[in-house]
Amino acid sequence: MFPAADGLLVAVMTDPSRPALSVVAPCYNEQDVLHEFLRRVGAVLDAIGGTSEIVLVDDGSRDRTWEIMAAAATADPRVVAVRLMRNHGHQLALTAGLSICRGERILIIDADLQDPPELLPDMMALMDGSDGKGGADVVYGQRRQRHGESLFKRATAAAFYRLIDRVTDVDIPADAGDFRLVTRRVLDLLLAMPERHRFIRGMVAWIGGHQVPLLYDRHARAAGESKYPLKKMIRFAADAITAFSVVPLMASMTIGWIMALVGFGFFVYSMIGWLMNANLPGWTSIMAAMGLLGGMQFLMLGIIGAYLGRLYDQSKGRPLFMIRDIVGGPK
Ligand code: UDP
Ligand code: MG
């Protein structure tokens, strides 16, 4: 049914029977919301009409998530259920679903109904060009308000998006999650990026093209609880920052310059003391050596950081440029 999956990222062969729309949702211990999710997404897809599929990825759940989705896939030819070997985390589970889905347009959505699937027709219209600016490559949900989330979650999320904006040079929209509609072209570009530590919303922003926000209110979870404890949130933030910024790596360079200057100051100061015979014997050489060596070490570390940062960027192996359109030229 699907091309053989022999890696994390599987390129999907062009398939003439491609559905017009895929809905992809990663699910981790979501037994309490799955029925409702399928009902609401199903209703939206029925209203839109055309061919579609719903790809559910079970990210190593320990509850009845898999049983429910497997039964749904048996009963409804539109549903595709995918089970991962173990818990890979939200972003990789989503990547698995994205590499298996076959639609011309792909809706990425959480299974917990925090993001209303009923926005899909508006997203489709924006993608068709209802804003009068030509069709969009990406329509991303941008949260106007977040209901039913703790103050802590909202505050850390706000701080996270501000930090990301400061340290990265990609324009990653604030207050937008992975809830978005993307074209097949954008998805194929996304899947061509081989990096393991994926920050998908940032990678989609990095692809560019015409990306349009759709403002919405984020709801409380329909049932169950957040699968993002603090530890996962911190790891997610670290992945996001290191995938899009070498600022932390460069920080040692800044510290190095400051330390080198301070060290040089110490060196001069101890030399003056020595010339004026005001130093304890032995103090001068120790202070001078410490100051200079300490400063130089940090500086050298900083330089290594600068090279390593570029090497790291290169080793990600992303495409150098991506063509959106070509007009004219050989037919
Ligand atoms: N999820 C997943 N694997 C994980 C954690 C979460 O597939 O290890 C899924 C989860 O089932 C949900 C989505 O990712 O569909 C977002 O997770 P959650 O709603 O718990 O995060 P929050 O909205 O609280 O940030
Ligand atoms: Mg959620």
Coordinates of C-alpha atoms and ligand atoms in Angstrom, one line a residue:
M1 CA 0.0 0.0 0.0
F2 CA 2.7 2.4 1.0
P3 CA 6.3 2.6 -0.4
A4 CA 8.6 0.6 1.7
A5 CA 9.6 2.5 4.8
D6 CA 13.2 1.9 5.5
G7 CA 14.1 5.1 7.3
L8 CA 12.7 7.9 9.4
L9 CA 12.0 10.0 6.3
V10 CA 10.4 8.2 3.5
A11 CA 9.8 10.0 0.2
V12 CA 6.4 9.2 -1.1
M13 CA 6.2 8.2 -4.7
T14 CA 4.0 10.3 -7.0
D15 CA 0.7 8.6 -6.9
P16 CA -2.1 9.4 -9.3
S17 CA -4.7 8.3 -6.8
R18 CA -3.5 10.9 -4.4
P19 CA -6.3 12.2 -2.2
A20 CA -7.0 15.9 -2.3
L21 CA -6.5 16.3 1.4
S22 CA -4.7 14.5 4.3
V23 CA -5.3 15.2 7.9
V24 CA -2.3 14.1 10.0
A25 CA -2.5 13.8 13.8
P26 CA 0.0 12.4 16.2
C27 CA -1.6 10.7 19.2
Y28 CA 0.0 9.8 22.5
N29 CA -2.3 8.3 25.1
E30 CA -5.3 10.0 23.5
Q31 CA -7.9 7.3 24.1
D32 CA -10.4 9.8 25.6
V33 CA -10.5 12.1 22.7
L34 CA -10.0 9.9 19.6
H35 CA -13.6 9.1 19.0
E36 CA -14.6 12.8 19.3
F37 CA -11.7 13.8 17.1
L38 CA -12.6 11.4 14.4
R39 CA -16.2 12.5 14.5
R40 CA -15.4 16.2 14.2
V41 CA -12.7 15.8 11.6
G42 CA -15.0 13.3 9.7
A43 CA -17.8 15.9 9.7
V44 CA -15.6 18.6 8.4
L45 CA -14.2 16.4 5.6
D46 CA -17.7 15.4 4.6
A47 CA -18.7 19.0 4.4
I48 CA -15.7 19.9 2.2
G49 CA -16.2 16.8 -0.1
G50 CA -13.6 15.4 -2.4
T51 CA -11.1 12.7 -1.6
S52 CA -9.4 12.7 1.8
E53 CA -7.6 10.6 4.3
I54 CA -7.0 10.8 8.1
V55 CA -3.6 9.6 9.1
L56 CA -3.3 8.9 12.8
V57 CA 0.0 8.1 14.4
D58 CA 0.2 6.2 17.6
D59 CA 3.3 7.5 19.3
G60 CA 3.9 4.5 21.6
S61 CA 0.8 5.0 23.7
R62 CA 0.2 2.9 26.7
D63 CA -3.5 3.2 26.8
R64 CA -6.1 2.0 24.3
T65 CA -5.2 4.6 21.6
W66 CA -4.0 2.0 19.2
E67 CA -7.0 -0.3 19.5
I68 CA -9.3 2.6 18.9
M69 CA -7.4 3.9 15.9
A70 CA -6.9 0.4 14.4
A71 CA -10.7 -0.2 14.7
A72 CA -11.4 3.1 13.1
A73 CA -9.1 2.3 10.2
T74 CA -10.8 -1.0 9.7
A75 CA -14.3 0.5 9.7
D76 CA -13.5 3.6 7.6
P77 CA -11.4 3.4 4.5
R78 CA -10.5 7.0 4.9
V79 CA -8.6 6.4 8.1
V80 CA -5.0 5.3 8.1
A81 CA -3.6 4.2 11.4
V82 CA 0.2 4.1 12.0
R83 CA 1.8 2.8 15.1
L84 CA 5.4 3.6 16.0
M85 CA 7.7 1.2 17.7
R86 CA 7.9 3.4 20.8
N87 CA 7.4 6.9 22.0
H88 CA 9.4 9.1 19.6
G89 CA 7.9 12.4 20.8
H90 CA 5.5 14.8 19.1
Q91 CA 7.7 16.1 16.3
L92 CA 8.9 12.7 15.1
A93 CA 5.5 11.1 15.4
L94 CA 4.2 13.9 13.3
T95 CA 7.1 13.5 10.8
A96 CA 6.2 9.8 10.5
G97 CA 2.6 10.7 9.7
L98 CA 3.7 13.3 7.2
S99 CA 5.9 11.0 5.4
I100 CA 3.1 8.4 5.0
C101 CA 0.3 10.7 4.1
R102 CA -0.4 11.1 0.4
G103 CA -2.7 14.2 0.1
E104 CA -2.2 17.2 -2.2
R105 CA -2.8 19.4 0.8
I106 CA -2.0 18.4 4.3
L107 CA -3.6 19.6 7.6
I108 CA -1.4 19.1 10.6
I109 CA -3.4 19.0 13.8
D110 CA -3.2 17.8 17.4
A111 CA -5.5 15.0 18.3
D112 CA -6.7 16.7 21.5
L113 CA -9.0 19.1 19.7
Q114 CA -7.3 22.2 21.1
D115 CA -7.2 23.4 17.5
P116 CA -10.7 23.3 16.0
P117 CA -10.8 21.2 12.8
E118 CA -13.8 23.3 11.8
L119 CA -11.3 26.0 10.7
L120 CA -10.2 23.8 7.7
P121 CA -12.6 25.3 5.2
D122 CA -11.3 28.8 6.0
M123 CA -7.7 27.5 5.7
M124 CA -8.6 25.9 2.3
A125 CA -10.1 29.2 1.1
L126 CA -7.0 31.1 2.1
M127 CA -4.8 28.5 0.3
D128 CA -7.0 29.0 -2.8
G129 CA -6.3 32.7 -2.5
S130 CA -9.4 34.1 -0.8
D131 CA -7.3 37.0 0.6
G132 CA -6.7 38.2 -2.9
K133 CA -2.9 37.7 -2.7
G134 CA -2.7 34.6 -4.8
G135 CA -2.7 31.1 -3.4
A136 CA -0.9 30.4 -0.1
D137 CA 1.8 27.7 0.3
V138 CA 1.1 27.5 4.1
V139 CA -1.9 28.6 6.2
Y140 CA -0.9 28.5 9.8
G141 CA -3.1 28.9 12.8
Q142 CA -2.1 31.8 15.1
R143 CA -3.4 31.8 18.6
R144 CA -5.4 34.9 19.6
Q145 CA -6.2 33.4 22.9
R146 CA -5.4 30.2 24.8
H147 CA -8.2 28.8 26.8
G148 CA -7.9 26.2 29.5
E149 CA -4.2 26.3 29.8
S150 CA -2.3 27.0 33.0
L151 CA -0.8 30.4 33.6
F152 CA 2.6 28.6 33.7
K153 CA 2.0 27.1 30.2
R154 CA 1.0 30.4 28.7
A155 CA 3.8 32.3 30.3
T156 CA 6.5 29.8 29.3
A157 CA 5.0 29.6 25.8
A158 CA 5.1 33.4 25.5
A159 CA 8.7 33.6 26.8
F160 CA 9.7 30.8 24.4
Y161 CA 8.3 32.5 21.3
R162 CA 9.9 35.8 22.2
L163 CA 13.3 34.1 22.8
I164 CA 13.0 32.2 19.5
D165 CA 12.3 35.5 17.8
R166 CA 15.4 37.1 19.3
V167 CA 18.0 34.4 18.7
T168 CA 17.0 33.1 15.3
D169 CA 17.2 34.8 11.9
V170 CA 14.3 32.9 10.5
D171 CA 10.9 34.7 11.0
I172 CA 9.1 32.1 13.0
P173 CA 5.6 33.4 13.7
A174 CA 4.9 33.9 17.4
D175 CA 2.0 32.0 19.0
A176 CA 1.7 29.6 16.2
G177 CA 1.9 25.8 16.8
D178 CA 2.1 23.1 14.3
F179 CA -1.6 23.5 13.4
R180 CA -1.5 24.4 9.7
L181 CA -2.4 23.5 6.2
V182 CA 0.5 23.0 3.8
T183 CA 0.8 22.2 0.1
R184 CA 2.4 19.0 -1.1
R185 CA 5.3 21.0 -2.4
V186 CA 6.0 22.5 1.1
L187 CA 5.6 19.1 2.6
D188 CA 8.0 17.5 0.2
L189 CA 10.6 20.2 1.0
L190 CA 10.0 19.7 4.7
L191 CA 10.5 15.9 4.3
A192 CA 13.7 16.5 2.4
M193 CA 15.3 18.0 5.5
P194 CA 17.2 15.2 7.2
E195 CA 17.7 16.7 10.6
R196 CA 16.8 14.6 13.6
H197 CA 16.0 17.3 16.1
R198 CA 13.0 18.7 14.4
F199 CA 11.2 21.9 15.2
I200 CA 8.6 21.6 12.5
R201 CA 6.9 24.9 12.7
G202 CA 10.3 26.6 12.4
M203 CA 11.3 24.4 9.5
V204 CA 8.1 25.3 7.7
A205 CA 8.7 29.0 8.3
W206 CA 12.2 28.6 6.9
I207 CA 10.9 27.1 3.7
G208 CA 9.2 30.5 2.9
G209 CA 6.8 30.9 0.0
H210 CA 3.5 32.7 0.7
Q211 CA 2.6 31.9 4.3
V212 CA -0.6 33.2 5.7
P213 CA -1.8 33.3 9.3
L214 CA -5.3 32.5 10.4
L215 CA -6.2 33.9 13.8
Y216 CA -8.1 31.6 16.1
D217 CA -8.8 30.9 19.8
R218 CA -7.1 27.9 21.2
H219 CA -9.5 25.8 23.2
A220 CA -9.0 23.6 26.2
R221 CA -8.2 20.0 25.6
A222 CA -11.3 18.0 24.9
A223 CA -10.2 15.3 27.4
G224 CA -7.1 13.9 28.9
E225 CA -4.1 15.9 30.0
S226 CA -1.1 17.6 28.3
K227 CA 1.5 15.2 27.1
Y228 CA 4.1 17.9 27.3
P229 CA 5.6 17.9 30.8
L230 CA 8.2 20.5 31.7
K231 CA 11.0 18.2 30.7
K232 CA 9.7 17.7 27.2
M233 CA 9.0 21.4 26.9
I234 CA 12.6 22.2 27.8
R235 CA 14.0 19.6 25.3
F236 CA 11.6 21.0 22.6
A237 CA 12.9 24.6 23.3
A238 CA 16.5 23.4 23.1
D239 CA 15.8 21.7 19.8
A240 CA 14.2 24.8 18.5
I241 CA 17.0 27.1 19.4
T242 CA 19.9 24.9 18.3
A243 CA 18.2 24.1 15.0
F244 CA 17.8 27.7 14.1
S245 CA 20.5 29.6 15.9
V246 CA 24.2 29.4 16.6
V247 CA 24.0 32.3 19.1
P248 CA 24.6 30.1 22.1
L249 CA 27.7 28.7 20.5
M250 CA 28.9 32.2 19.6
A251 CA 28.4 33.3 23.2
S252 CA 31.7 31.8 24.2
M253 CA 33.3 34.2 21.7
T254 CA 31.8 37.2 23.5
I255 CA 32.8 35.8 26.9
G256 CA 36.2 35.1 25.4
W257 CA 36.7 38.7 24.3
I258 CA 35.7 40.1 27.6
M259 CA 37.9 37.6 29.5
A260 CA 40.8 38.3 27.1
L261 CA 40.4 42.1 27.8
V262 CA 40.2 41.5 31.6
G263 CA 43.1 39.2 31.5
F264 CA 45.2 41.7 29.6
G265 CA 44.2 44.4 32.1
F266 CA 45.4 42.1 34.9
F267 CA 48.6 41.5 33.0
V268 CA 49.3 45.2 32.7
Y269 CA 48.3 45.9 36.3
S270 CA 50.6 43.2 37.7
M271 CA 53.4 44.4 35.5
I272 CA 53.1 48.0 36.8
G273 CA 53.1 46.6 40.4
W274 CA 56.2 44.6 39.6
L275 CA 58.0 47.6 38.1
M276 CA 57.1 49.7 41.2
N277 CA 58.2 46.8 43.4
A278 CA 54.8 46.7 45.1
N279 CA 54.0 43.0 44.5
L280 CA 54.6 40.0 46.7
P281 CA 57.2 37.8 45.0
G282 CA 55.6 35.3 42.7
W283 CA 52.2 37.1 42.5
T284 CA 53.0 38.9 39.3
S285 CA 53.9 35.9 37.2
I286 CA 50.9 33.9 38.5
M287 CA 48.4 36.7 37.9
A288 CA 49.8 37.6 34.5
A289 CA 49.9 34.1 33.3
M290 CA 46.4 33.3 34.7
G291 CA 44.9 36.4 33.2
L292 CA 46.4 36.0 29.8
L293 CA 45.9 32.2 29.6
G294 CA 42.4 32.3 30.8
G295 CA 41.4 35.0 28.4
M296 CA 43.1 33.3 25.5
Q297 CA 41.5 30.0 26.2
F298 CA 38.1 31.4 26.2
L299 CA 38.8 33.3 23.0
M300 CA 40.1 30.2 21.3
L301 CA 37.1 28.2 22.5
G302 CA 35.0 31.0 20.9
I303 CA 36.8 30.7 17.6
I304 CA 36.3 26.9 17.7
G305 CA 32.6 27.6 18.4
A306 CA 32.4 29.9 15.4
Y307 CA 33.8 27.2 13.1
L308 CA 31.8 24.4 14.7
G309 CA 28.6 26.5 14.3
R310 CA 29.2 26.8 10.6
L311 CA 30.1 23.2 10.3
Y312 CA 27.0 22.3 12.2
D313 CA 24.9 24.4 9.8
Q314 CA 26.5 22.7 6.8
S315 CA 26.1 19.2 8.2
K316 CA 22.4 19.7 8.4
G317 CA 22.5 19.4 4.6
R318 CA 19.5 21.5 3.9
P319 CA 18.9 22.5 0.3
L320 CA 20.7 25.8 -0.7
F321 CA 17.8 27.3 -2.5
M322 CA 14.3 26.3 -3.4
I323 CA 12.5 27.4 -6.6
R324 CA 8.9 28.5 -6.3
D325 CA 8.1 29.2 -9.9
I326 CA 9.8 29.4 -13.2
V327 CA 8.3 31.5 -16.0
G328 CA 9.6 31.2 -19.5
G329 CA 12.7 29.3 -20.4
P330 CA 12.8 26.0 -22.4
K331 CA 9.4 24.2 -22.6
Ligands
UDP1 N1 2.1 13.8 21.4 C1 2.8 12.8 20.8 N2 3.9 12.3 21.4 C2 4.3 12.8 22.6 C3 3.6 13.9 23.1 C4 2.5 14.4 22.5 O1 2.4 12.3 19.7 O2 5.3 12.3 23.1 C5 0.9 14.4 20.7 C6 -0.4 14.5 21.5 O3 -1.1 13.3 21.5 C7 -1.1 15.6 20.9 C8 0.0 16.5 20.4 O4 1.1 15.7 20.3 O5 -1.9 15.2 19.8 C9 0.2 17.7 21.3 O6 0.5 17.3 22.6 P1 -0.3 18.0 23.9 O7 -1.6 18.3 23.5 O8 -0.1 17.0 25.0 O9 0.6 19.2 24.0 P2 0.1 20.7 24.5 O10 -1.0 21.1 23.7 O11 -0.2 20.5 26.0 O12 1.3 21.6 24.3
MG2 MG -2.7 20.0 23.4

